């Protein structure tokens, strides 16, 4: 191959700096098209921690927000302020994350998610140390465990009897000062700052709120997820037929921690079966006439309960341990009875909204040997018959896996384009 003649190459002019960009149009510009979105502004506060002759400043924090907070791919930026820097012989700054589990059944396991040294300064290297030392570090997005890549878990802590699980993150600054003539070892001062790692996630589709379920299920059936089951019987009673239960929840099954999750419960069966499940007063109506009121859970009535549960699983050395916690409850109201094609086969309906407890701050995740999963749980408890004899129907429990995330699906409706 012939050699290239470098002298024949054209000369390139140096690139001009990029202009400053602004999301807002200037006076001689107008917006042609825009995708509505919602984003959080970057906080402009600072977090300051002082310890002895060392002060650590972290930027882009909420003013008065307490523990520092970072999101996915977050950048930890700040400064170290040192008094009498001429006495310092060495400085190190380390950012680390750990996932610790302590469970009697599985034993203890500590997984180091990452351990990064951001600053390493030594006086012996000859560089002069100023009193103001800036630093910046980009958090990793994932880690490896047993050959598989996992997203970093959010800051998380569960401390119960026989179940201790913690995902923690911290910044550690160690400053060593020159030893005096009478000291054998240099004096070291350590500052440790825990921070919260909170990766944000939002659902891929919204929850369409429609007060009329029957209208919504006909016009937009894809917006609802349906699960069905039949109530089992203690003894064979063919004259009662089969009672089917259907539970409807929003189709995405991914909801925010602040969302109210609507649901609809429907029972289908023979009138004779409902006379056992929902005994009525003498000469009372077969179908309840109380509509849109809180269902009175009396001892002689069918008890319907819709709750949200969180299951935490930890695994170590082939052993697994589970922890189930109630994280949300709901109020149920009766829906107006619909039109039944048959006089002997009827259906009864209930609806409500499940609310997540405000102290639940973290969504579900899978990381290393730990998984956190959430479920919608429907429980039907048939009332006893006469003389406290057990109902011929067994209680029914239906469980639907869902995923809880940090942010709500936000969308701008009735968007008007800019005038031409």
GROMACS .gro file of C-alpha atoms in nm:
model
  420
    1UNK     CA    1   0.000   0.000   0.000
    2UNK     CA    2   0.148   0.341  -0.096
    3UNK     CA    3   0.223   0.578   0.188
    4UNK     CA    4  -0.016   0.866   0.246
    5UNK     CA    5   0.105   1.213   0.166
    6UNK     CA    6   0.027   1.404   0.485
    7UNK     CA    7   0.100   1.733   0.314
    8UNK     CA    8  -0.191   1.672   0.075
    9UNK     CA    9  -0.448   1.655   0.356
   10UNK     CA   10  -0.669   1.964   0.386
   11UNK     CA   11  -0.632   2.193   0.682
   12UNK     CA   12  -0.920   2.192   0.930
   13UNK     CA   13  -1.026   2.502   1.112
   14UNK     CA   14  -1.070   2.466   1.489
   15UNK     CA   15  -1.426   2.401   1.603
   16UNK     CA   16  -1.616   2.688   1.754
   17UNK     CA   17  -1.760   2.632   2.102
   18UNK     CA   18  -2.116   2.505   2.108
   19UNK     CA   19  -2.380   2.771   2.174
   20UNK     CA   20  -2.560   2.767   2.505
   21UNK     CA   21  -2.883   2.574   2.476
   22UNK     CA   22  -3.209   2.668   2.640
   23UNK     CA   23  -3.537   2.475   2.646
   24UNK     CA   24  -3.727   2.803   2.619
   25UNK     CA   25  -3.753   2.967   2.275
   26UNK     CA   26  -3.593   3.308   2.232
   27UNK     CA   27  -3.777   3.618   2.109
   28UNK     CA   28  -3.730   3.530   1.740
   29UNK     CA   29  -3.817   3.159   1.782
   30UNK     CA   30  -4.136   2.963   1.835
   31UNK     CA   31  -4.215   2.605   1.932
   32UNK     CA   32  -4.336   2.395   1.639
   33UNK     CA   33  -4.398   2.071   1.828
   34UNK     CA   34  -4.346   1.959   2.184
   35UNK     CA   35  -4.370   1.632   2.370
   36UNK     CA   36  -4.524   1.709   2.708
   37UNK     CA   37  -4.320   1.570   2.992
   38UNK     CA   38  -4.273   1.616   3.362
   39UNK     CA   39  -3.929   1.626   3.519
   40UNK     CA   40  -3.791   1.725   3.854
   41UNK     CA   41  -3.567   2.025   3.871
   42UNK     CA   42  -3.214   1.975   3.996
   43UNK     CA   43  -3.196   2.097   4.358
   44UNK     CA   44  -2.956   2.381   4.421
   45UNK     CA   45  -2.900   2.333   4.794
   46UNK     CA   46  -2.592   2.195   4.968
   47UNK     CA   47  -2.528   1.934   5.235
   48UNK     CA   48  -2.250   2.019   5.480
   49UNK     CA   49  -2.093   1.790   5.738
   50UNK     CA   50  -1.820   1.914   5.969
   51UNK     CA   51  -1.591   1.697   6.176
   52UNK     CA   52  -1.288   1.843   6.348
   53UNK     CA   53  -1.070   2.029   6.096
   54UNK     CA   54  -1.258   1.878   5.799
   55UNK     CA   55  -1.573   2.003   5.627
   56UNK     CA   56  -1.741   1.811   5.343
   57UNK     CA   57  -1.980   1.990   5.109
   58UNK     CA   58  -2.210   1.800   4.871
   59UNK     CA   59  -2.377   1.997   4.593
   60UNK     CA   60  -2.721   1.965   4.430
   61UNK     CA   61  -2.904   1.860   4.743
   62UNK     CA   62  -3.239   1.962   4.886
   63UNK     CA   63  -3.210   2.247   5.132
   64UNK     CA   64  -3.269   2.105   5.478
   65UNK     CA   65  -3.335   1.766   5.322
   66UNK     CA   66  -3.134   1.562   5.571
   67UNK     CA   67  -2.955   1.261   5.425
   68UNK     CA   68  -2.801   1.325   5.079
   69UNK     CA   69  -2.992   1.168   4.793
   70UNK     CA   70  -2.886   1.049   4.447
   71UNK     CA   71  -3.066   0.882   4.160
   72UNK     CA   72  -2.972   0.643   3.882
   73UNK     CA   73  -2.638   0.742   3.722
   74UNK     CA   74  -2.623   1.022   3.978
   75UNK     CA   75  -2.313   1.235   4.005
   76UNK     CA   76  -2.168   1.291   4.351
   77UNK     CA   77  -2.000   1.630   4.339
   78UNK     CA   78  -1.866   1.835   4.623
   79UNK     CA   79  -1.563   1.976   4.798
   80UNK     CA   80  -1.346   1.895   5.097
   81UNK     CA   81  -1.245   2.196   5.308
   82UNK     CA   82  -0.930   2.128   5.513
   83UNK     CA   83  -0.785   2.342   5.787
   84UNK     CA   84  -0.404   2.360   5.795
   85UNK     CA   85  -0.352   2.166   5.471
   86UNK     CA   86   0.026   2.184   5.514
   87UNK     CA   87  -0.004   1.926   5.795
   88UNK     CA   88  -0.186   1.672   5.572
   89UNK     CA   89   0.017   1.379   5.441
   90UNK     CA   90  -0.257   1.180   5.266
   91UNK     CA   91  -0.625   1.203   5.161
   92UNK     CA   92  -0.853   0.930   5.028
   93UNK     CA   93  -1.220   0.950   4.930
   94UNK     CA   94  -1.412   0.628   4.881
   95UNK     CA   95  -1.771   0.565   4.764
   96UNK     CA   96  -1.916   0.222   4.838
   97UNK     CA   97  -2.239   0.025   4.849
   98UNK     CA   98  -2.323  -0.294   5.039
   99UNK     CA   99  -2.611  -0.541   5.056
  100UNK     CA  100  -2.621  -0.723   5.391
  101UNK     CA  101  -2.855  -1.003   5.496
  102UNK     CA  102  -2.865  -1.163   5.841
  103UNK     CA  103  -3.121  -1.442   5.862
  104UNK     CA  104  -3.094  -1.741   6.098
  105UNK     CA  105  -3.226  -1.984   5.835
  106UNK     CA  106  -2.990  -1.867   5.559
  107UNK     CA  107  -2.702  -1.730   5.763
  108UNK     CA  108  -2.526  -1.397   5.702
  109UNK     CA  109  -2.407  -1.266   5.367
  110UNK     CA  110  -2.252  -0.932   5.272
  111UNK     CA  111  -2.235  -0.838   4.903
  112UNK     CA  112  -2.012  -0.547   4.806
  113UNK     CA  113  -2.204  -0.369   4.533
  114UNK     CA  114  -1.913  -0.141   4.447
  115UNK     CA  115  -1.608   0.012   4.614
  116UNK     CA  116  -1.457   0.307   4.426
  117UNK     CA  117  -1.169   0.528   4.538
  118UNK     CA  118  -1.234   0.874   4.392
  119UNK     CA  119  -0.944   1.073   4.540
  120UNK     CA  120  -0.603   0.949   4.644
  121UNK     CA  121  -0.354   1.225   4.730
  122UNK     CA  122  -0.013   1.175   4.891
  123UNK     CA  123   0.225   1.443   5.003
  124UNK     CA  124   0.518   1.229   4.888
  125UNK     CA  125   0.399   1.269   4.527
  126UNK     CA  126   0.510   1.633   4.537
  127UNK     CA  127   0.174   1.796   4.452
  128UNK     CA  128   0.072   2.087   4.669
  129UNK     CA  129  -0.257   2.053   4.858
  130UNK     CA  130  -0.489   2.350   4.881
  131UNK     CA  131  -0.748   2.403   5.153
  132UNK     CA  132  -1.028   2.347   4.899
  133UNK     CA  133  -1.027   2.008   4.727
  134UNK     CA  134  -1.314   1.950   4.476
  135UNK     CA  135  -1.428   1.602   4.374
  136UNK     CA  136  -1.680   1.438   4.143
  137UNK     CA  137  -1.784   1.076   4.096
  138UNK     CA  138  -2.048   0.909   3.877
  139UNK     CA  139  -2.239   0.629   4.048
  140UNK     CA  140  -2.250   0.295   3.863
  141UNK     CA  141  -2.581   0.167   3.736
  142UNK     CA  142  -2.533  -0.204   3.807
  143UNK     CA  143  -2.319  -0.468   3.977
  144UNK     CA  144  -2.235  -0.832   3.919
  145UNK     CA  145  -2.335  -1.121   4.145
  146UNK     CA  146  -2.254  -1.483   4.065
  147UNK     CA  147  -2.186  -1.396   3.702
  148UNK     CA  148  -2.514  -1.205   3.645
  149UNK     CA  149  -2.559  -0.831   3.614
  150UNK     CA  150  -2.812  -0.663   3.843
  151UNK     CA  151  -2.931  -0.305   3.880
  152UNK     CA  152  -2.819  -0.140   4.202
  153UNK     CA  153  -3.090  -0.178   4.467
  154UNK     CA  154  -3.233   0.136   4.628
  155UNK     CA  155  -3.144   0.219   4.984
  156UNK     CA  156  -3.354  -0.029   5.179
  157UNK     CA  157  -3.379  -0.159   5.535
  158UNK     CA  158  -3.590  -0.429   5.701
  159UNK     CA  159  -3.518  -0.513   6.063
  160UNK     CA  160  -3.751  -0.766   6.217
  161UNK     CA  161  -3.704  -1.060   6.449
  162UNK     CA  162  -3.524  -1.326   6.245
  163UNK     CA  163  -3.501  -1.109   5.934
  164UNK     CA  164  -3.241  -0.834   5.889
  165UNK     CA  165  -3.180  -0.689   5.542
  166UNK     CA  166  -3.001  -0.366   5.451
  167UNK     CA  167  -2.886  -0.200   5.129
  168UNK     CA  168  -2.662   0.093   5.226
  169UNK     CA  169  -2.443   0.348   5.050
  170UNK     CA  170  -2.181   0.583   5.192
  171UNK     CA  171  -1.901   0.829   5.120
  172UNK     CA  172  -1.589   0.796   5.336
  173UNK     CA  173  -1.314   1.060   5.358
  174UNK     CA  174  -0.992   0.973   5.539
  175UNK     CA  175  -0.738   1.249   5.613
  176UNK     CA  176  -0.396   1.159   5.756
  177UNK     CA  177  -0.183   1.434   5.907
  178UNK     CA  178   0.193   1.436   5.946
  179UNK     CA  179   0.306   1.280   6.269
  180UNK     CA  180   0.482   1.479   6.534
  181UNK     CA  181   0.829   1.396   6.656
  182UNK     CA  182   0.690   1.209   6.958
  183UNK     CA  183   0.431   1.007   6.757
  184UNK     CA  184   0.515   0.684   6.580
  185UNK     CA  185   0.208   0.672   6.354
  186UNK     CA  186   0.037   0.953   6.163
  187UNK     CA  187  -0.294   1.084   6.293
  188UNK     CA  188  -0.593   0.981   6.078
  189UNK     CA  189  -0.938   1.137   6.081
  190UNK     CA  190  -1.229   0.962   5.911
  191UNK     CA  191  -1.559   1.116   5.801
  192UNK     CA  192  -1.838   0.885   5.685
  193UNK     CA  193  -2.151   1.022   5.514
  194UNK     CA  194  -2.433   0.776   5.438
  195UNK     CA  195  -2.652   0.867   5.141
  196UNK     CA  196  -2.975   0.739   4.992
  197UNK     CA  197  -2.973   0.584   4.647
  198UNK     CA  198  -3.318   0.630   4.493
  199UNK     CA  199  -3.345   0.528   4.126
  200UNK     CA  200  -3.663   0.667   3.974
  201UNK     CA  201  -3.899   0.449   3.768
  202UNK     CA  202  -4.240   0.528   3.624
  203UNK     CA  203  -4.517   0.303   3.483
  204UNK     CA  204  -4.528   0.246   3.109
  205UNK     CA  205  -4.900   0.328   3.092
  206UNK     CA  206  -5.146   0.535   3.296
  207UNK     CA  207  -5.436   0.430   3.513
  208UNK     CA  208  -5.756   0.534   3.338
  209UNK     CA  209  -5.999   0.643   3.605
  210UNK     CA  210  -6.359   0.568   3.506
  211UNK     CA  211  -6.630   0.558   3.773
  212UNK     CA  212  -6.844   0.329   3.557
  213UNK     CA  213  -6.663  -0.003   3.541
  214UNK     CA  214  -6.915  -0.174   3.311
  215UNK     CA  215  -6.880   0.103   3.056
  216UNK     CA  216  -6.499   0.099   3.080
  217UNK     CA  217  -6.466  -0.279   3.042
  218UNK     CA  218  -6.678  -0.269   2.725
  219UNK     CA  219  -6.506   0.025   2.556
  220UNK     CA  220  -6.149  -0.045   2.672
  221UNK     CA  221  -6.113  -0.409   2.784
  222UNK     CA  222  -5.736  -0.393   2.728
  223UNK     CA  223  -5.709  -0.142   3.015
  224UNK     CA  224  -5.806  -0.407   3.271
  225UNK     CA  225  -5.630  -0.720   3.389
  226UNK     CA  226  -5.869  -1.000   3.489
  227UNK     CA  227  -5.797  -1.301   3.705
  228UNK     CA  228  -6.061  -1.565   3.784
  229UNK     CA  229  -6.111  -1.845   4.032
  230UNK     CA  230  -6.389  -2.066   4.165
  231UNK     CA  231  -6.485  -2.113   4.529
  232UNK     CA  232  -6.420  -2.470   4.642
  233UNK     CA  233  -6.673  -2.659   4.853
  234UNK     CA  234  -6.623  -2.867   5.166
  235UNK     CA  235  -6.875  -3.125   5.051
  236UNK     CA  236  -7.044  -3.208   4.727
  237UNK     CA  237  -7.358  -2.999   4.686
  238UNK     CA  238  -7.438  -2.991   4.312
  239UNK     CA  239  -7.762  -2.803   4.368
  240UNK     CA  240  -7.560  -2.492   4.464
  241UNK     CA  241  -7.360  -2.490   4.143
  242UNK     CA  242  -7.024  -2.316   4.112
  243UNK     CA  243  -6.951  -1.964   4.235
  244UNK     CA  244  -6.694  -1.787   4.019
  245UNK     CA  245  -6.498  -1.484   4.135
  246UNK     CA  246  -6.337  -1.230   3.899
  247UNK     CA  247  -6.091  -0.963   4.011
  248UNK     CA  248  -6.015  -0.670   3.780
  249UNK     CA  249  -5.724  -0.428   3.826
  250UNK     CA  250  -5.564  -0.174   3.585
  251UNK     CA  251  -5.400  -0.360   3.298
  252UNK     CA  252  -5.044  -0.231   3.331
  253UNK     CA  253  -4.996  -0.386   3.678
  254UNK     CA  254  -4.719  -0.128   3.736
  255UNK     CA  255  -4.823   0.144   3.977
  256UNK     CA  256  -4.668   0.431   4.166
  257UNK     CA  257  -4.627   0.432   4.542
  258UNK     CA  258  -4.865   0.729   4.548
  259UNK     CA  259  -5.129   0.588   4.312
  260UNK     CA  260  -5.474   0.483   4.423
  261UNK     CA  261  -5.521   0.143   4.261
  262UNK     CA  262  -5.883   0.088   4.152
  263UNK     CA  263  -6.026  -0.263   4.145
  264UNK     CA  264  -6.352  -0.441   4.076
  265UNK     CA  265  -6.474  -0.771   4.225
  266UNK     CA  266  -6.753  -0.975   4.069
  267UNK     CA  267  -6.919  -1.295   4.194
  268UNK     CA  268  -7.126  -1.509   3.955
  269UNK     CA  269  -7.336  -1.801   4.070
  270UNK     CA  270  -7.673  -1.957   4.145
  271UNK     CA  271  -7.918  -1.776   4.374
  272UNK     CA  272  -7.915  -2.075   4.614
  273UNK     CA  273  -7.539  -2.033   4.660
  274UNK     CA  274  -7.575  -1.660   4.734
  275UNK     CA  275  -7.841  -1.735   4.995
  276UNK     CA  276  -7.569  -1.922   5.186
  277UNK     CA  277  -7.290  -1.673   5.115
  278UNK     CA  278  -7.505  -1.369   5.190
  279UNK     CA  279  -7.792  -1.466   5.420
  280UNK     CA  280  -8.069  -1.206   5.429
  281UNK     CA  281  -8.323  -1.119   5.697
  282UNK     CA  282  -8.661  -1.287   5.678
  283UNK     CA  283  -8.870  -1.144   5.391
  284UNK     CA  284  -8.562  -0.935   5.291
  285UNK     CA  285  -8.450  -0.881   4.933
  286UNK     CA  286  -8.212  -1.132   4.779
  287UNK     CA  287  -7.988  -0.870   4.622
  288UNK     CA  288  -7.867  -0.597   4.858
  289UNK     CA  289  -8.002  -0.251   4.781
  290UNK     CA  290  -7.720  -0.063   4.960
  291UNK     CA  291  -7.521   0.093   4.676
  292UNK     CA  292  -7.205   0.303   4.691
  293UNK     CA  293  -7.173   0.269   5.066
  294UNK     CA  294  -6.908   0.104   5.273
  295UNK     CA  295  -6.984  -0.265   5.300
  296UNK     CA  296  -7.068  -0.356   5.663
  297UNK     CA  297  -6.854  -0.656   5.752
  298UNK     CA  298  -7.095  -0.833   5.989
  299UNK     CA  299  -7.047  -1.182   6.124
  300UNK     CA  300  -7.331  -1.318   5.910
  301UNK     CA  301  -7.212  -1.163   5.585
  302UNK     CA  302  -6.959  -1.257   5.324
  303UNK     CA  303  -6.633  -1.079   5.411
  304UNK     CA  304  -6.444  -0.929   5.118
  305UNK     CA  305  -6.098  -0.785   5.170
  306UNK     CA  306  -5.853  -0.645   4.914
  307UNK     CA  307  -5.504  -0.569   5.044
  308UNK     CA  308  -5.151  -0.507   4.920
  309UNK     CA  309  -4.872  -0.732   5.045
  310UNK     CA  310  -4.496  -0.720   5.002
  311UNK     CA  311  -4.290  -1.038   4.994
  312UNK     CA  312  -3.917  -1.015   5.063
  313UNK     CA  313  -3.710  -1.320   4.978
  314UNK     CA  314  -3.348  -1.379   5.073
  315UNK     CA  315  -3.137  -1.674   4.962
  316UNK     CA  316  -2.799  -1.801   5.077
  317UNK     CA  317  -2.628  -2.139   5.037
  318UNK     CA  318  -2.941  -2.289   4.881
  319UNK     CA  319  -3.164  -2.188   5.174
  320UNK     CA  320  -3.451  -1.942   5.126
  321UNK     CA  321  -3.634  -1.723   5.375
  322UNK     CA  322  -3.952  -1.521   5.316
  323UNK     CA  323  -4.102  -1.221   5.490
  324UNK     CA  324  -4.457  -1.105   5.410
  325UNK     CA  325  -4.573  -0.759   5.514
  326UNK     CA  326  -4.902  -0.573   5.474
  327UNK     CA  327  -4.828  -0.248   5.287
  328UNK     CA  328  -5.173  -0.129   5.181
  329UNK     CA  329  -5.545  -0.161   5.248
  330UNK     CA  330  -5.869  -0.058   5.085
  331UNK     CA  331  -6.233   0.027   5.142
  332UNK     CA  332  -6.491  -0.161   4.940
  333UNK     CA  333  -6.833  -0.042   4.829
  334UNK     CA  334  -7.109  -0.228   4.653
  335UNK     CA  335  -7.177  -0.156   4.288
  336UNK     CA  336  -7.537  -0.128   4.163
  337UNK     CA  337  -7.666  -0.469   4.051
  338UNK     CA  338  -7.648  -0.521   3.677
  339UNK     CA  339  -7.895  -0.680   3.441
  340UNK     CA  340  -7.894  -1.061   3.464
  341UNK     CA  341  -8.008  -1.270   3.169
  342UNK     CA  342  -8.127  -1.550   3.398
  343UNK     CA  343  -8.333  -1.524   3.715
  344UNK     CA  344  -8.144  -1.816   3.873
  345UNK     CA  345  -7.791  -1.705   3.782
  346UNK     CA  346  -7.694  -1.364   3.917
  347UNK     CA  347  -7.381  -1.162   3.972
  348UNK     CA  348  -7.290  -0.922   4.251
  349UNK     CA  349  -7.025  -0.654   4.221
  350UNK     CA  350  -6.799  -0.451   4.450
  351UNK     CA  351  -6.544  -0.184   4.376
  352UNK     CA  352  -6.285   0.017   4.563
  353UNK     CA  353  -5.936   0.166   4.568
  354UNK     CA  354  -5.627   0.024   4.734
  355UNK     CA  355  -5.396   0.276   4.901
  356UNK     CA  356  -5.030   0.214   4.978
  357UNK     CA  357  -4.914   0.309   5.326
  358UNK     CA  358  -4.719   0.637   5.333
  359UNK     CA  359  -4.422   0.478   5.511
  360UNK     CA  360  -4.353   0.256   5.206
  361UNK     CA  361  -4.078   0.452   5.030
  362UNK     CA  362  -3.923   0.191   4.799
  363UNK     CA  363  -4.066  -0.006   4.507
  364UNK     CA  364  -3.996  -0.367   4.417
  365UNK     CA  365  -3.655  -0.485   4.296
  366UNK     CA  366  -3.432  -0.788   4.245
  367UNK     CA  367  -3.066  -0.757   4.341
  368UNK     CA  368  -2.816  -1.027   4.426
  369UNK     CA  369  -2.965  -1.274   4.669
  370UNK     CA  370  -3.264  -1.052   4.754
  371UNK     CA  371  -3.596  -0.995   4.579
  372UNK     CA  372  -3.875  -0.757   4.683
  373UNK     CA  373  -4.209  -0.826   4.514
  374UNK     CA  374  -4.559  -0.686   4.565
  375UNK     CA  375  -4.905  -0.839   4.528
  376UNK     CA  376  -5.274  -0.752   4.526
  377UNK     CA  377  -5.450  -1.005   4.749
  378UNK     CA  378  -5.826  -1.069   4.750
  379UNK     CA  379  -5.972  -1.274   5.036
  380UNK     CA  380  -6.332  -1.399   5.051
  381UNK     CA  381  -6.448  -1.545   5.384
  382UNK     CA  382  -6.793  -1.714   5.372
  383UNK     CA  383  -7.004  -1.665   5.686
  384UNK     CA  384  -7.093  -1.962   5.907
  385UNK     CA  385  -7.437  -2.117   5.873
  386UNK     CA  386  -7.677  -2.188   6.157
  387UNK     CA  387  -7.536  -2.293   6.494
  388UNK     CA  388  -7.190  -2.172   6.389
  389UNK     CA  389  -7.156  -2.460   6.148
  390UNK     CA  390  -6.881  -2.391   5.891
  391UNK     CA  391  -6.996  -2.271   5.552
  392UNK     CA  392  -7.005  -2.534   5.278
  393UNK     CA  393  -6.770  -2.301   5.086
  394UNK     CA  394  -6.400  -2.278   5.162
  395UNK     CA  395  -6.245  -1.931   5.195
  396UNK     CA  396  -6.096  -1.807   4.869
  397UNK     CA  397  -5.769  -1.619   4.823
  398UNK     CA  398  -5.659  -1.470   4.491
  399UNK     CA  399  -5.310  -1.323   4.447
  400UNK     CA  400  -5.203  -1.100   4.157
  401UNK     CA  401  -4.837  -0.994   4.123
  402UNK     CA  402  -4.783  -0.624   4.058
  403UNK     CA  403  -4.486  -0.389   4.057
  404UNK     CA  404  -4.464  -0.071   4.261
  405UNK     CA  405  -4.239   0.211   4.136
  406UNK     CA  406  -4.138   0.557   4.255
  407UNK     CA  407  -4.314   0.790   4.008
  408UNK     CA  408  -4.664   0.816   3.867
  409UNK     CA  409  -4.737   0.806   3.498
  410UNK     CA  410  -4.789   1.170   3.411
  411UNK     CA  411  -4.938   1.285   3.086
  412UNK     CA  412  -5.075   1.616   2.967
  413UNK     CA  413  -5.426   1.585   2.824
  414UNK     CA  414  -5.609   1.836   2.609
  415UNK     CA  415  -5.279   1.963   2.474
  416UNK     CA  416  -5.323   2.263   2.249
  417UNK     CA  417  -5.058   2.326   1.980
  418UNK     CA  418  -4.906   2.673   1.961
  419UNK     CA  419  -5.082   2.918   1.731
  420UNK     CA  420  -4.952   2.945   1.377
   0.00000   0.00000   0.00000
